[in-house]
Every structure is written in structure tokens, then in C-alpha cells.
């Protein structure tokens, strides 16, 4: 009789356990597996144990229950992981540990930090219970699964399950098409799930309900002001298309509520953008994804996660006719009348960053972009002759520290920034995308603080981090300059000028007086900060219906793109608050609508 894979694995795992016990001396067993804490007759000391490990956003606490011979349960308790993105890891990994009685389980794509934290905490609990961690890390032997070649047929296939992809799928279905979504990560969401979830729009019914008067002209004026702070020779934005986007954005803002079961809890401004045109969800961008995912599931739309698209399929005339993909079962071919690329940008692809934005490669480690933003769709379309937008750039999210304890300073505009020349270089209370661009232009930048009471918590938090190449300390400004390796005279002049501006309320860079805080009390601290990205401007060129274009301006038949895979024309080098998620949703909605109607009409 043929045994199933799980039974074979458990049998071999049990055999390994027996051999490991009898193959060691008593002292070796005690030393290597902590058996002195285990019961004499079993593998573990029965009981409930807890441990924590660092996850993506903080510590993840896990509770593990053992009897003498097995792991009874694994429960994730306290955690601050990103809702939506980490859900599958928090659910799947504990279950796999218990089912397989093993620590040799696969990470969940897109939630690797959460996955590692759970495994590390469980490992700690195993040690507390006297278990043999090394044996549990041996993968259970299972029967090989045959490689499958599957095929599906649909009207529209969407590559990518972030904001763009889910909006495209919902809109295509709404307009009568059969739809399949392919997502390479283990969870849906992409960059949209990592965002605050606010979407910008002017003149919406939700603004009117709150008595907010706003207009596209007002937003466009701000748009032009912001873009003028960057590359004076830039080819973009295309303001005709920006204006159209603003009109389309109103419809999308309503559509999300009317068709995708989304809701807004408030319409407000943010930071240096006080006009109330940002439509906020209950929590974050993960809320938008959750609402759209539920809607698509309720409608019966097929969403295949951990399924990576690898190739766009074409017929002998060059028309796109489907997608080839890979998953755990093998290869999958999706035959489709229309294909929509919604794979995001390329901020997480070292290869593409070196090719297009080499100046930001060294700060990829502090990027806030989605793990799946590796430009897959852009590369696939380029192989078919798609034209790429000129002069790509990053979507800036301010500046970031490599020391976790210093993250509290990343959004504090009261602090002072200086460059590698020891000079202050900007009004720190500026839009975060402008902050990123200025940092990129100024070499190594530092955030400088003093030892006033307002900074006590930050200073205390880094005591265990010293000495550290990312931190400079000096009892005087002169000593601080030496520690930073910046010109002493320049830093002294910078500090004096800044403090004089604080006293007078007249700052050299016209920083608002209420944001001015003196830096006078030693010891002084300076922390290295780096330009932080949350995505890219670039991708493939598209027409007004989001159809992908060739260099000669002709359309690649049946191929669409939206979101970060085709967003360059909206910006020069400055992101506008509320625009990225809105563009993802709007480009998804409109490309899905056009693709569905064209597929049904046979165009």
C-alpha cells in the first residue's frame, strides 16, 4: 500500500530523531539539543513557551505548546506586521510547522521578514522546551510531485495583484469579461498595500458632503509648482494627460465606493499639502486591497497567487494572445484576448536600477517599495518592442536611516539637515519627494540634534548602538565636525546661522517659524540618512486607453499597462501626494474597461 507524502516525511523524521538520540553520548545530547530540560522519555519538556523575534515592522511574539513528543500548536500573538501583506505568513507558517513537525518550511513570497520572525521565535521556543532544533530543520522527505503543464482560457488576464491589477480585474468583469489575475507574490497588494491609502481627487461628492470646495485647477497649479523644483530640462509631465487624469480620478474615487465596496472615513490634507483632497480609508492602503479582493472573490474572479508570469505570448502577426507563467505545480499557459500589465515599477530590481537609475542602487536597502517591484512586466513588454519612457526617476519618500532606532526622525521637519560639506541645504519642512531629491543632490546627508529634553528618547534608544559608523557624537560642534569628517568652520557657521534664525523667526531657507527648534545643548549627535524610494517613474509608453506602444507610436495589439509599469508622463521628478495610488486605481479601472469592451467586440 502506498503511503502519502506526509506520512513518509513524519516516519523518516521520527527515524532521524531516534538515530540522533542513540548516536550521541548523554553529555553530547545535553549539549547539542538541550535534552536536560526535556522529559526523560520524550523530545520536549511539555508546556507552553513564548518567544519573540524581529519582523518587518517590529517584534513578532509567538506562543508554542508542546507535549512530550510533538509540537501541539503555534500561535502568533502580538505583532505589528503590515495587515494584508503578512496575513498569509502569519497563518500558513504556524500550520506548516505543526502539520510537518518541522522548521524546514518555505517562506511566503512577499512576506519573508514576517516568515523569518515566526520561524526564529518558534526555534527559540523549541530550545526552551529542550528540543533538537537542528533535527527539526531537516526537511521532511516527500514524494516528488510531477511537473504539470496547465492551460486556461479567458477574455482578460491581468498580470499583477496590486492596486492597478485588482482595479483592472474588477472593471473588466464589470464590463462583461471573464478575468484571471496572476500574482507572483504570496499575498496581494503590491505598493498600494504599503501606502497610506489616501487617494487624491478634486470636486468629488465626498468633498462636497463635507463642504470642501476644490478644483482641478488648484491641484494642477500645485502640481506645476512642485515639478518646477526638479529637472529643468525634463520632458515630462504631459500636462494635457495630467488634466485628463484628474478628471478620470473623480470617477475612480466614486467607482471604488459604488462598485468595489470601498469607503472613506475622511477627506483631508496632509503635511505641506493642507487642501482637503485626500480621500482616506479606514486604515491604510491594505484596506483598499482587502476591500477590492473581497469584491473580486465575491464575483468569482480567479486570483492565482504565487504564480509568476514569465512571458507574453504572441501569434505569428505579433498580436499578444496570452501569458506563460510558473507556479509550484509547474507551468501555466493562459490564453487570453487581452493582457494587462500591472506588475509595478522596478525599485527592487538591482539589474534595472543599475541600468536606469544607478545613483540609487546603493540605497536600495532602505527602499519602502514593494518586494515584488522588480519590473517584470516592463521587461516582458520591452522584449516585444514596447517603447520605454525616457529619463526614468524614483518616487521619493523622504530620507531614511539604516539604524532602526532613528526611524522616528524620518518624518520630523523640526530637525536640521546638513550635507557632507557641513552645510544646511534646504527647508526641512518640504514635501517628502522634494526632500528625497535634495538629499540625492547633496552626497552624504546628516540629521543633527542636540541633547535637549525633546531628544532624550532618541538619544537613549541609541546608547546600545555606539560606536557606530552611522552615528557621530561630539561634546562641542567642533568635536561633532571631526566625528562627521566635515569642514569644521562650515559646520560651526551652519549651526550659528540656524540658531540665529530660530531666535529671530527668520530662517535662511524660509522654514516656518513654528517648525524651528534650536540646536544648542551638547553633546551633539549627527545621524547618516539616505534618499528613500517607494517606487519608480518610468515603464512602457501607453496611449490614452493604456494600450502599450512601440517606438513608432503604433499599438502592440491586445497589450495594456498601468500603474508604475507606465506612469512616467505624469511627473517630472516629484511625486504628488495621493497621486500614485489614485493613478494605479484609475489606470487599472480604465485599462480594464477598454480591454473588456474590445475583447467582447472582437477588436
Coordinates of C-alpha atoms in Angstrom, one line a residue:
X1 CA 0.0 0.0 0.0
X2 CA 1.4 3.4 -1.0
X3 CA 1.9 5.8 1.9
X4 CA 1.1 9.5 1.4
X5 CA 3.9 12.1 1.4
X6 CA 3.1 13.5 4.9
X7 CA 3.3 10.0 6.5
X8 CA 6.6 9.2 4.7
X9 CA 8.0 12.5 5.9
X10 CA 6.9 12.0 9.5
X11 CA 8.2 8.4 9.6
X12 CA 11.7 9.5 8.3
X13 CA 11.7 12.4 10.7
X14 CA 10.9 10.1 13.6
X15 CA 13.7 7.8 12.5
X16 CA 16.2 10.7 12.4
X17 CA 15.1 11.6 16.0
X18 CA 15.8 8.0 17.2
X19 CA 19.2 7.8 15.5
X20 CA 20.2 11.2 16.8
X21 CA 19.4 10.1 20.4
X22 CA 21.2 6.8 20.2
X23 CA 24.1 8.1 18.2
X24 CA 25.2 10.7 20.8
X25 CA 26.6 10.3 24.3
X26 CA 24.5 11.6 27.2
X27 CA 26.7 14.7 27.5
X28 CA 26.6 15.4 23.7
X29 CA 22.8 15.1 23.7
X30 CA 22.6 17.5 26.6
X31 CA 25.0 19.9 25.0
X32 CA 23.5 19.9 21.5
X33 CA 19.8 19.6 22.0
X34 CA 19.0 20.9 25.4
X35 CA 17.6 17.5 26.4
X36 CA 18.4 18.1 30.0
X37 CA 15.3 20.3 30.0
X38 CA 13.2 17.7 28.2
X39 CA 11.3 14.8 29.8
X40 CA 13.3 11.6 30.1
X41 CA 11.0 9.7 27.7
X42 CA 10.2 12.4 25.1
X43 CA 11.7 15.0 22.8
X44 CA 10.3 18.0 24.6
X45 CA 9.5 19.2 28.1
X46 CA 5.7 19.6 27.9
X47 CA 4.4 23.1 28.3
X48 CA 3.6 26.5 26.8
X49 CA 6.5 28.7 25.7
X50 CA 6.7 32.1 24.2
X51 CA 9.4 34.0 22.3
X52 CA 9.8 37.0 20.1
X53 CA 11.8 37.9 17.0
X54 CA 12.2 41.0 14.8
X55 CA 9.7 41.1 12.0
X56 CA 9.2 43.7 9.2
X57 CA 7.7 46.4 11.5
X58 CA 8.8 45.3 14.9
X59 CA 8.8 42.2 17.2
X60 CA 6.6 39.2 16.5
X61 CA 5.6 37.2 19.6
X62 CA 4.9 33.5 19.2
X63 CA 3.4 31.0 21.6
X64 CA 4.2 27.3 21.2
X65 CA 2.6 24.4 23.0
X66 CA 4.5 21.1 23.3
X67 CA 3.6 17.6 24.7
X68 CA 6.4 15.1 25.2
X69 CA 6.8 14.2 21.5
X70 CA 5.3 16.9 19.4
X71 CA 4.5 20.5 18.7
X72 CA 0.8 20.8 19.5
X73 CA 0.2 24.4 18.3
X74 CA 2.0 27.5 17.2
X75 CA 0.1 30.8 17.7
X76 CA 1.3 34.2 16.6
X77 CA 0.3 36.7 19.4
X78 CA 1.5 40.3 19.4
X79 CA 2.8 41.7 16.1
X80 CA 2.8 44.9 14.1
X81 CA 3.3 43.4 10.7
X82 CA 1.6 45.0 7.7
X83 CA -2.0 43.9 7.5
X84 CA -2.8 42.2 4.3
X85 CA 0.8 41.6 3.2
X86 CA 1.7 39.4 6.2
X87 CA -1.6 37.6 6.7
X88 CA -0.6 34.5 4.7
X89 CA 2.7 34.1 6.6
X90 CA 1.0 34.5 10.0
X91 CA -1.5 31.8 9.0
X92 CA 0.4 29.4 6.8
X93 CA 3.8 29.0 8.6
X94 CA 2.5 28.1 12.0
X95 CA 0.2 25.5 10.4
X96 CA 3.0 24.0 8.3
X97 CA 5.2 23.7 11.4
X98 CA 2.6 21.8 13.2
X99 CA 1.5 19.6 10.2
X100 CA 5.1 18.7 9.3
X101 CA 6.6 18.8 12.8
X102 CA 9.4 20.7 11.2
X103 CA 11.1 24.1 10.9
X104 CA 12.0 23.4 7.3
X105 CA 9.1 25.3 5.8
X106 CA 9.2 27.7 2.8
X107 CA 9.0 31.5 3.3
X108 CA 5.9 33.2 2.0
X109 CA 6.7 35.3 -1.1
X110 CA 6.4 39.0 -0.3
X111 CA 6.4 38.4 3.5
X112 CA 9.9 37.0 4.0
X113 CA 10.6 39.1 7.1
X114 CA 7.4 38.1 8.8
X115 CA 8.1 34.4 7.9
X116 CA 11.7 34.6 9.3
X117 CA 10.4 36.2 12.5
X118 CA 7.9 33.4 13.1
X119 CA 10.4 30.7 12.4
X120 CA 13.1 32.3 14.7
X121 CA 10.6 32.7 17.5
X122 CA 9.5 29.1 17.2
X123 CA 13.1 27.9 17.2
X124 CA 13.6 29.8 20.4
X125 CA 10.6 28.0 21.9
X126 CA 12.0 24.6 20.8
X127 CA 15.2 25.3 22.6
X128 CA 13.3 26.3 25.7
X129 CA 11.5 23.0 25.6
X130 CA 14.7 21.1 25.1
X131 CA 14.0 20.1 21.5
X132 CA 16.6 19.4 18.8
X133 CA 16.5 22.5 16.5
X134 CA 19.0 21.0 14.0
X135 CA 16.8 17.9 13.5
X136 CA 13.7 20.0 13.0
X137 CA 15.5 22.0 10.3
X138 CA 16.0 18.8 8.2
X139 CA 13.3 18.9 5.5
X140 CA 10.8 16.1 5.6
X141 CA 11.2 13.7 2.7
X142 CA 8.2 13.8 0.5
X143 CA 7.3 12.1 -2.8
X144 CA 8.2 14.2 -5.8
X145 CA 5.3 15.8 -7.5
X146 CA 5.1 15.5 -11.2
X147 CA 5.7 18.7 -13.2
X148 CA 2.4 19.8 -14.6
X149 CA 1.6 21.9 -17.7
X150 CA -1.7 23.5 -17.3
X151 CA -3.8 25.7 -19.6
X152 CA -6.5 28.2 -19.0
X153 CA -8.6 30.4 -21.4
X154 CA -10.1 33.8 -20.5
X155 CA -11.0 37.1 -22.0
X156 CA -8.7 39.3 -20.0
X157 CA -5.6 38.2 -18.0
X158 CA -4.2 40.7 -15.5
X159 CA -0.5 40.3 -14.5
X160 CA -0.1 41.7 -11.0
X161 CA -2.4 41.8 -8.0
X162 CA -1.7 45.2 -6.5
X163 CA -4.0 48.2 -6.8
X164 CA -3.7 48.5 -10.6
X165 CA -4.3 44.8 -11.2
X166 CA -7.3 44.4 -8.8
X167 CA -8.9 47.6 -10.2
X168 CA -8.3 46.3 -13.8
X169 CA -9.9 43.0 -12.9
X170 CA -12.9 44.5 -11.3
X171 CA -13.5 46.9 -14.1
X172 CA -13.0 44.2 -16.8
X173 CA -15.5 42.0 -15.1
X174 CA -17.9 44.8 -14.6
X175 CA -17.8 45.3 -18.4
X176 CA -18.6 41.8 -19.2
X177 CA -15.3 40.0 -19.5
X178 CA -14.1 36.8 -17.9
X179 CA -11.0 37.6 -15.9
X180 CA -7.9 35.9 -14.4
X181 CA -5.4 37.6 -12.1
X182 CA -1.8 36.3 -11.8
X183 CA 0.2 37.5 -8.8
X184 CA 3.8 36.2 -8.2
X185 CA 3.8 37.0 -4.5
X186 CA 2.1 35.0 -1.8
X187 CA -0.2 37.9 -1.0
X188 CA -2.0 40.6 -2.9
X189 CA -1.4 44.4 -2.6
X190 CA 1.9 45.5 -4.1
X191 CA 2.9 49.1 -3.4
X192 CA -0.8 50.1 -2.8
X193 CA -0.9 47.9 0.3
X194 CA 2.2 49.6 1.7
X195 CA 0.8 53.1 1.2
X196 CA -1.2 55.2 3.5
X197 CA -4.1 54.5 1.1
X198 CA -5.1 58.2 0.6
X199 CA -6.2 59.0 -3.0
X200 CA -6.2 62.5 -4.4
X201 CA -9.2 63.8 -6.3
X202 CA -10.9 67.2 -6.8
X203 CA -14.6 68.1 -6.9
X204 CA -15.8 64.7 -5.6
X205 CA -19.1 64.1 -4.0
X206 CA -17.3 63.2 -0.8
X207 CA -15.7 66.6 -0.7
X208 CA -19.0 68.3 -1.3
X209 CA -20.6 66.3 1.5
X210 CA -18.0 67.9 3.9
X211 CA -18.4 71.3 2.4
X212 CA -15.0 71.3 0.8
X213 CA -14.5 73.5 -2.3
X214 CA -11.8 72.3 -4.6
X215 CA -11.0 72.3 -8.3
X216 CA -8.6 70.5 -10.8
X217 CA -7.1 74.0 -11.5
X218 CA -6.0 74.3 -7.9
X219 CA -4.3 70.8 -7.9
X220 CA -2.8 71.5 -11.3
X221 CA -1.3 74.8 -10.1
X222 CA 0.4 72.9 -7.1
X223 CA 1.5 70.1 -9.5
X224 CA 3.3 72.6 -11.7
X225 CA 4.9 74.3 -8.7
X226 CA 6.3 71.1 -7.4
X227 CA 7.5 69.8 -10.7
X228 CA 9.4 73.0 -11.3
X229 CA 11.6 72.2 -8.3
X230 CA 13.3 69.3 -10.3
X231 CA 15.0 68.8 -13.6
X232 CA 14.6 72.0 -15.7
X233 CA 15.3 70.0 -18.8
X234 CA 12.8 67.3 -18.2
X235 CA 10.5 66.2 -21.0
X236 CA 7.6 65.4 -18.6
X237 CA 4.9 66.0 -17.3
X238 CA 2.5 65.9 -20.2
X239 CA 0.0 68.3 -18.7
X240 CA -2.8 67.5 -21.1
X241 CA -2.7 64.0 -19.8
X242 CA -2.3 65.1 -16.2
X243 CA -5.5 67.1 -16.6
X244 CA -7.3 64.1 -18.1
X245 CA -6.1 62.0 -15.2
X246 CA -7.5 64.5 -12.7
X247 CA -10.9 64.2 -14.4
X248 CA -10.8 60.4 -14.5
X249 CA -9.7 60.3 -10.9
X250 CA -13.0 61.7 -9.7
X251 CA -14.9 58.9 -11.4
X252 CA -12.5 56.3 -9.9
X253 CA -13.0 57.8 -6.4
X254 CA -16.7 57.3 -6.8
X255 CA -16.4 53.9 -8.5
X256 CA -14.4 52.4 -5.6
X257 CA -17.3 53.0 -3.3
X258 CA -20.1 52.3 -5.8
X259 CA -18.7 49.1 -7.3
X260 CA -15.7 47.8 -5.2
X261 CA -17.2 48.1 -1.7
X262 CA -14.6 50.6 -0.6
X263 CA -15.3 53.5 1.8
X264 CA -13.6 56.7 3.0
X265 CA -13.5 57.8 6.6
X266 CA -12.3 61.3 5.9
X267 CA -11.2 63.7 3.3
X268 CA -8.3 65.9 4.4
X269 CA -4.9 67.4 3.7
X270 CA -1.5 66.0 4.7
X271 CA 1.7 67.7 5.8
X272 CA 2.6 70.6 3.5
X273 CA -0.5 69.9 1.4
X274 CA -3.3 71.4 3.5
X275 CA -6.0 71.3 0.9
X276 CA -8.6 68.6 1.8
X277 CA -8.4 66.4 -1.4
X278 CA -7.0 63.2 0.0
X279 CA -9.6 60.5 0.5
X280 CA -8.5 58.4 3.4
X281 CA -9.6 54.7 4.0
X282 CA -10.2 53.3 7.5
X283 CA -6.7 52.2 8.0
X284 CA -4.2 52.2 5.1
X285 CA -3.6 51.0 1.5
X286 CA -4.1 47.5 2.8
X287 CA -7.7 48.4 3.4
X288 CA -8.2 49.3 -0.2
X289 CA -6.7 45.9 -1.3
X290 CA -8.8 44.0 1.2
X291 CA -12.0 45.6 0.0
X292 CA -11.2 45.0 -3.6
X293 CA -10.0 41.4 -3.0
X294 CA -13.3 40.6 -1.2
X295 CA -15.2 42.1 -4.1
X296 CA -13.4 40.1 -6.7
X297 CA -13.7 36.9 -4.7
X298 CA -17.5 37.5 -4.2
X299 CA -17.8 37.9 -8.0
X300 CA -15.9 34.6 -8.6
X301 CA -12.9 36.1 -10.3
X302 CA -9.9 33.7 -10.4
X303 CA -6.9 35.1 -8.5
X304 CA -3.8 32.9 -8.6
X305 CA -1.1 33.9 -6.1
X306 CA 2.5 32.6 -6.1
X307 CA 2.1 32.4 -9.9
X308 CA 4.8 34.3 -11.7
X309 CA 4.2 35.5 -15.3
X310 CA 7.4 34.8 -17.3
X311 CA 6.5 35.6 -20.9
X312 CA 4.0 37.3 -23.1
X313 CA 2.7 35.0 -25.9
X314 CA 2.1 36.3 -29.4
X315 CA 0.8 34.9 -32.7
X316 CA 2.6 35.0 -36.0
X317 CA 1.4 38.6 -36.6
X318 CA 2.9 39.9 -33.3
X319 CA -0.5 40.2 -31.5
X320 CA -0.4 39.3 -27.8
X321 CA -2.5 36.2 -27.2
X322 CA -1.7 35.2 -23.6
X323 CA 0.8 34.7 -20.9
X324 CA 3.1 31.9 -19.8
X325 CA 3.6 31.6 -16.0
X326 CA 5.2 29.4 -13.4
X327 CA 3.9 28.2 -10.0
X328 CA 4.5 25.3 -7.6
X329 CA 2.7 22.9 -9.8
X330 CA 4.7 23.6 -13.0
X331 CA 4.0 25.8 -16.0
X332 CA 0.7 27.6 -16.7
X333 CA -0.4 29.0 -20.1
X334 CA -3.2 31.5 -20.0
X335 CA -4.8 32.1 -23.4
X336 CA -6.4 35.5 -23.5
X337 CA -7.8 38.0 -25.8
X338 CA -6.3 40.9 -23.8
X339 CA -3.4 41.2 -21.4
X340 CA -3.0 43.9 -18.8
X341 CA 0.4 44.5 -17.2
X342 CA 0.0 45.7 -13.6
X343 CA 3.3 44.5 -12.2
X344 CA 4.5 47.8 -10.7
X345 CA 7.9 49.5 -11.1
X346 CA 11.5 48.3 -10.8
X347 CA 12.7 49.8 -7.5
X348 CA 13.5 46.3 -6.2
X349 CA 15.4 45.1 -9.2
X350 CA 19.2 45.7 -8.9
X351 CA 19.6 44.9 -12.5
X352 CA 17.1 47.5 -13.7
X353 CA 18.2 50.1 -11.2
X354 CA 21.8 49.8 -12.4
X355 CA 20.5 50.2 -15.9
X356 CA 18.2 53.2 -15.4
X357 CA 19.0 54.8 -12.0
X358 CA 22.5 53.7 -10.9
X359 CA 22.8 56.6 -8.5
X360 CA 20.2 55.0 -6.3
X361 CA 21.4 51.4 -6.3
X362 CA 23.4 51.8 -3.0
X363 CA 20.3 52.9 -1.1
X364 CA 18.0 50.1 -2.3
X365 CA 18.3 48.6 1.2
X366 CA 16.3 51.4 2.7
X367 CA 13.6 51.5 0.0
X368 CA 10.0 51.3 1.1
X369 CA 8.9 49.9 -2.3
X370 CA 7.0 46.6 -2.5
X371 CA 9.2 43.4 -2.6
X372 CA 7.6 42.5 -6.0
X373 CA 8.6 45.7 -7.7
X374 CA 11.2 44.1 -10.0
X375 CA 9.9 45.4 -13.3
X376 CA 8.8 42.0 -14.7
X377 CA 6.1 43.4 -16.9
X378 CA 8.3 46.2 -18.3
X379 CA 10.9 43.7 -19.3
X380 CA 8.4 41.3 -20.9
X381 CA 6.8 44.1 -22.9
X382 CA 10.2 45.5 -24.0
X383 CA 11.0 42.1 -25.5
X384 CA 8.0 42.6 -27.8
X385 CA 9.3 46.0 -28.9
X386 CA 7.5 48.2 -26.4
X387 CA 8.8 51.8 -26.2
X388 CA 10.1 52.8 -22.7
X389 CA 9.6 56.2 -21.3
X390 CA 12.7 58.5 -21.3
X391 CA 14.5 59.7 -18.3
X392 CA 13.1 57.4 -15.5
X393 CA 13.3 58.6 -11.9
X394 CA 12.4 57.5 -8.4
X395 CA 9.3 58.2 -6.4
X396 CA 10.8 59.8 -3.3
X397 CA 9.6 59.1 0.3
X398 CA 11.9 61.5 2.2
X399 CA 15.1 60.2 3.9
X400 CA 15.8 57.1 5.9
X401 CA 18.3 55.8 8.5
X402 CA 20.0 52.5 8.5
X403 CA 19.8 52.4 12.3
X404 CA 16.2 51.3 13.1
X405 CA 16.0 53.3 16.3
X406 CA 16.4 56.5 14.3
X407 CA 13.3 56.0 12.1
X408 CA 11.4 58.3 14.4
X409 CA 13.3 61.2 12.9
X410 CA 12.4 60.4 9.3
X411 CA 9.2 62.5 9.4
X412 CA 10.3 65.2 11.8
X413 CA 10.6 68.5 9.9
X414 CA 11.8 70.3 13.1
X415 CA 15.2 68.8 12.7
X416 CA 18.2 70.2 10.8
X417 CA 19.7 68.6 7.8
X418 CA 23.3 69.1 6.7
X419 CA 25.4 67.7 3.8
X420 CA 28.9 66.3 3.6
X421 CA 30.2 69.9 3.4
X422 CA 28.8 70.6 6.8
X423 CA 26.2 73.0 5.3
X424 CA 22.5 73.1 5.6
X425 CA 20.9 72.7 2.1
X426 CA 17.1 73.0 2.3
X427 CA 14.0 73.9 4.2
X428 CA 13.4 70.6 6.0
X429 CA 9.7 71.2 6.2
X430 CA 9.3 70.4 2.5
X431 CA 7.3 67.8 0.6
X432 CA 8.9 64.4 1.1
X433 CA 9.6 63.8 -2.6
X434 CA 11.5 67.1 -2.7
X435 CA 13.4 66.0 0.5
X436 CA 14.5 62.9 -1.4
X437 CA 15.7 64.7 -4.4
X438 CA 17.6 67.3 -2.4
X439 CA 19.3 64.5 -0.4
X440 CA 20.3 62.8 -3.7
X441 CA 21.9 66.0 -4.8
X442 CA 23.9 66.5 -1.6
X443 CA 26.0 63.4 -1.1
X444 CA 26.0 62.1 2.4
X445 CA 23.4 63.9 4.4
X446 CA 23.1 64.0 8.2
X447 CA 20.3 64.8 10.7
X448 CA 21.8 66.9 13.5
X449 CA 20.3 67.1 17.0
X450 CA 21.3 68.3 20.4
X451 CA 20.8 66.9 23.9
X452 CA 17.7 68.9 24.8
X453 CA 14.9 67.2 26.6
X454 CA 12.9 66.8 23.3
X455 CA 15.6 64.5 22.0
X456 CA 16.1 62.4 25.2
X457 CA 14.2 59.3 24.0
X458 CA 16.1 59.2 20.7
X459 CA 19.5 59.6 22.5
X460 CA 18.6 56.9 25.0
X461 CA 17.5 54.5 22.2
X462 CA 20.9 54.6 20.5
X463 CA 23.1 54.1 23.6
X464 CA 23.5 50.4 22.8
X465 CA 24.3 51.2 19.2
X466 CA 27.5 53.1 19.9
X467 CA 30.1 53.2 18.5
X468 CA 28.5 53.1 15.0
X469 CA 29.7 54.3 11.6
X470 CA 26.2 55.7 11.1
X471 CA 26.3 58.0 14.1
X472 CA 28.7 60.9 15.0
X473 CA 28.9 62.3 18.5
X474 CA 30.7 65.4 19.9
X475 CA 30.6 67.4 23.1
X476 CA 31.0 70.5 21.1
X477 CA 30.2 71.4 17.5
X478 CA 33.9 71.3 16.7
X479 CA 34.1 67.7 18.0
X480 CA 31.0 66.8 16.1
X481 CA 32.5 68.1 12.9
X482 CA 35.6 66.0 13.4
X483 CA 33.4 62.9 14.1
X484 CA 31.4 63.6 11.0
X485 CA 34.5 64.3 8.9
X486 CA 33.0 67.6 7.6
X487 CA 34.7 71.0 7.5
X488 CA 34.8 72.4 11.0
X489 CA 34.3 76.1 10.1
X490 CA 31.4 75.3 7.8
X491 CA 29.5 73.3 10.4
X492 CA 30.1 76.0 13.1
X493 CA 28.8 78.6 10.7
X494 CA 25.8 76.5 9.8
X495 CA 24.8 75.9 13.4
X496 CA 25.3 79.6 14.3
X497 CA 23.2 80.8 11.4
X498 CA 20.5 78.2 12.0
X499 CA 20.2 79.1 15.7
X500 CA 20.1 82.8 14.9
X501 CA 17.2 82.1 12.5
X502 CA 15.4 80.3 15.2
X503 CA 15.8 83.2 17.6
X504 CA 14.6 85.7 15.1
X505 CA 12.0 83.5 13.4
X506 CA 13.6 84.4 10.1
X507 CA 15.1 81.2 8.7
X508 CA 17.6 81.3 5.9
X509 CA 15.5 78.7 3.9
X510 CA 12.2 80.3 4.9
X511 CA 11.2 77.5 7.2
X512 CA 8.0 78.1 9.1
X513 CA 8.8 79.7 12.5
X514 CA 6.7 77.1 14.3
X515 CA 8.9 74.3 12.9
X516 CA 12.2 76.0 14.0
X517 CA 13.8 74.4 17.0
X518 CA 17.3 75.4 18.2
X519 CA 20.3 73.0 18.3
X520 CA 22.4 74.4 21.2
X521 CA 22.9 71.9 24.0
X522 CA 25.8 69.5 23.9
X523 CA 26.6 66.7 23.4
X524 CA 25.6 66.9 19.8
X525 CA 24.6 64.0 17.6
X526 CA 24.6 63.6 13.8
X527 CA 23.0 60.6 12.1
X528 CA 23.5 59.5 8.5
X529 CA 20.4 59.5 6.4
X530 CA 19.8 58.4 2.8
X531 CA 17.4 59.1 0.0
X532 CA 14.4 56.8 0.4
X533 CA 12.4 55.5 -2.6
X534 CA 8.9 54.0 -2.6
X535 CA 8.8 53.3 -6.3
X536 CA 9.8 54.5 -9.8
X537 CA 8.7 56.8 -12.6
X538 CA 9.1 55.0 -15.9
X539 CA 7.8 52.0 -17.6
X540 CA 6.3 51.4 -21.1
X541 CA 4.7 54.1 -23.1
X542 CA 0.9 53.9 -23.4
X543 CA -1.8 55.8 -25.2
X544 CA -4.9 57.4 -23.7
X545 CA -6.5 54.0 -23.3
X546 CA -3.4 52.5 -21.7
X547 CA -2.5 50.4 -24.7
X548 CA 1.2 49.7 -24.9
X549 CA 3.0 51.5 -27.7
X550 CA 6.0 50.7 -29.9
X551 CA 8.7 53.3 -30.7
X552 CA 6.9 54.3 -33.9
X553 CA 3.8 55.1 -31.9
X554 CA 1.8 52.1 -33.1
X555 CA 0.0 49.8 -30.7
X556 CA 1.1 46.4 -29.6
X557 CA -2.3 44.7 -30.2
X558 CA -4.1 43.4 -27.1
X559 CA -1.5 44.6 -24.6
X560 CA -2.2 47.2 -21.9
X561 CA -0.2 48.6 -18.9
X562 CA -0.9 50.8 -15.9
X563 CA 0.4 51.9 -12.5
X564 CA 4.1 52.1 -12.1
X565 CA 4.6 50.0 -15.2
X566 CA 3.5 53.0 -17.2
X567 CA 3.5 56.2 -15.1
X568 CA 6.3 58.5 -16.4
X569 CA 4.2 61.0 -18.3
X570 CA 2.6 62.4 -15.1
X571 CA 5.7 63.7 -13.4
X572 CA 9.0 65.5 -13.8
X573 CA 10.9 64.2 -10.7
X574 CA 8.4 64.9 -7.9
X575 CA 5.7 62.6 -6.7
X576 CA 2.4 64.3 -5.7
X577 CA 0.7 63.2 -2.5
X578 CA -2.3 61.0 -3.2
X579 CA -1.5 60.5 -6.9
X580 CA 0.3 57.2 -7.1
X581 CA -2.4 55.1 -5.6
X582 CA -5.0 57.1 -7.5
X583 CA -3.1 56.6 -10.8
X584 CA -2.8 52.8 -10.0
X585 CA -6.6 52.5 -9.5
X586 CA -7.5 54.9 -12.3
X587 CA -5.2 53.3 -14.9
X588 CA -6.4 49.9 -13.8
X589 CA -10.1 50.8 -14.0
X590 CA -9.8 52.4 -17.5
X591 CA -7.5 49.7 -19.0
X592 CA -9.8 47.0 -17.6
X593 CA -12.8 48.7 -19.1
X594 CA -11.2 49.2 -22.5
X595 CA -9.8 45.7 -22.7
X596 CA -13.1 44.1 -21.7
X597 CA -15.1 46.0 -24.3
X598 CA -12.5 45.4 -27.0
X599 CA -12.4 41.7 -26.2
X600 CA -16.2 41.3 -26.3
X601 CA -16.4 43.3 -29.5
X602 CA -13.6 41.2 -31.1
X603 CA -11.4 44.2 -31.6

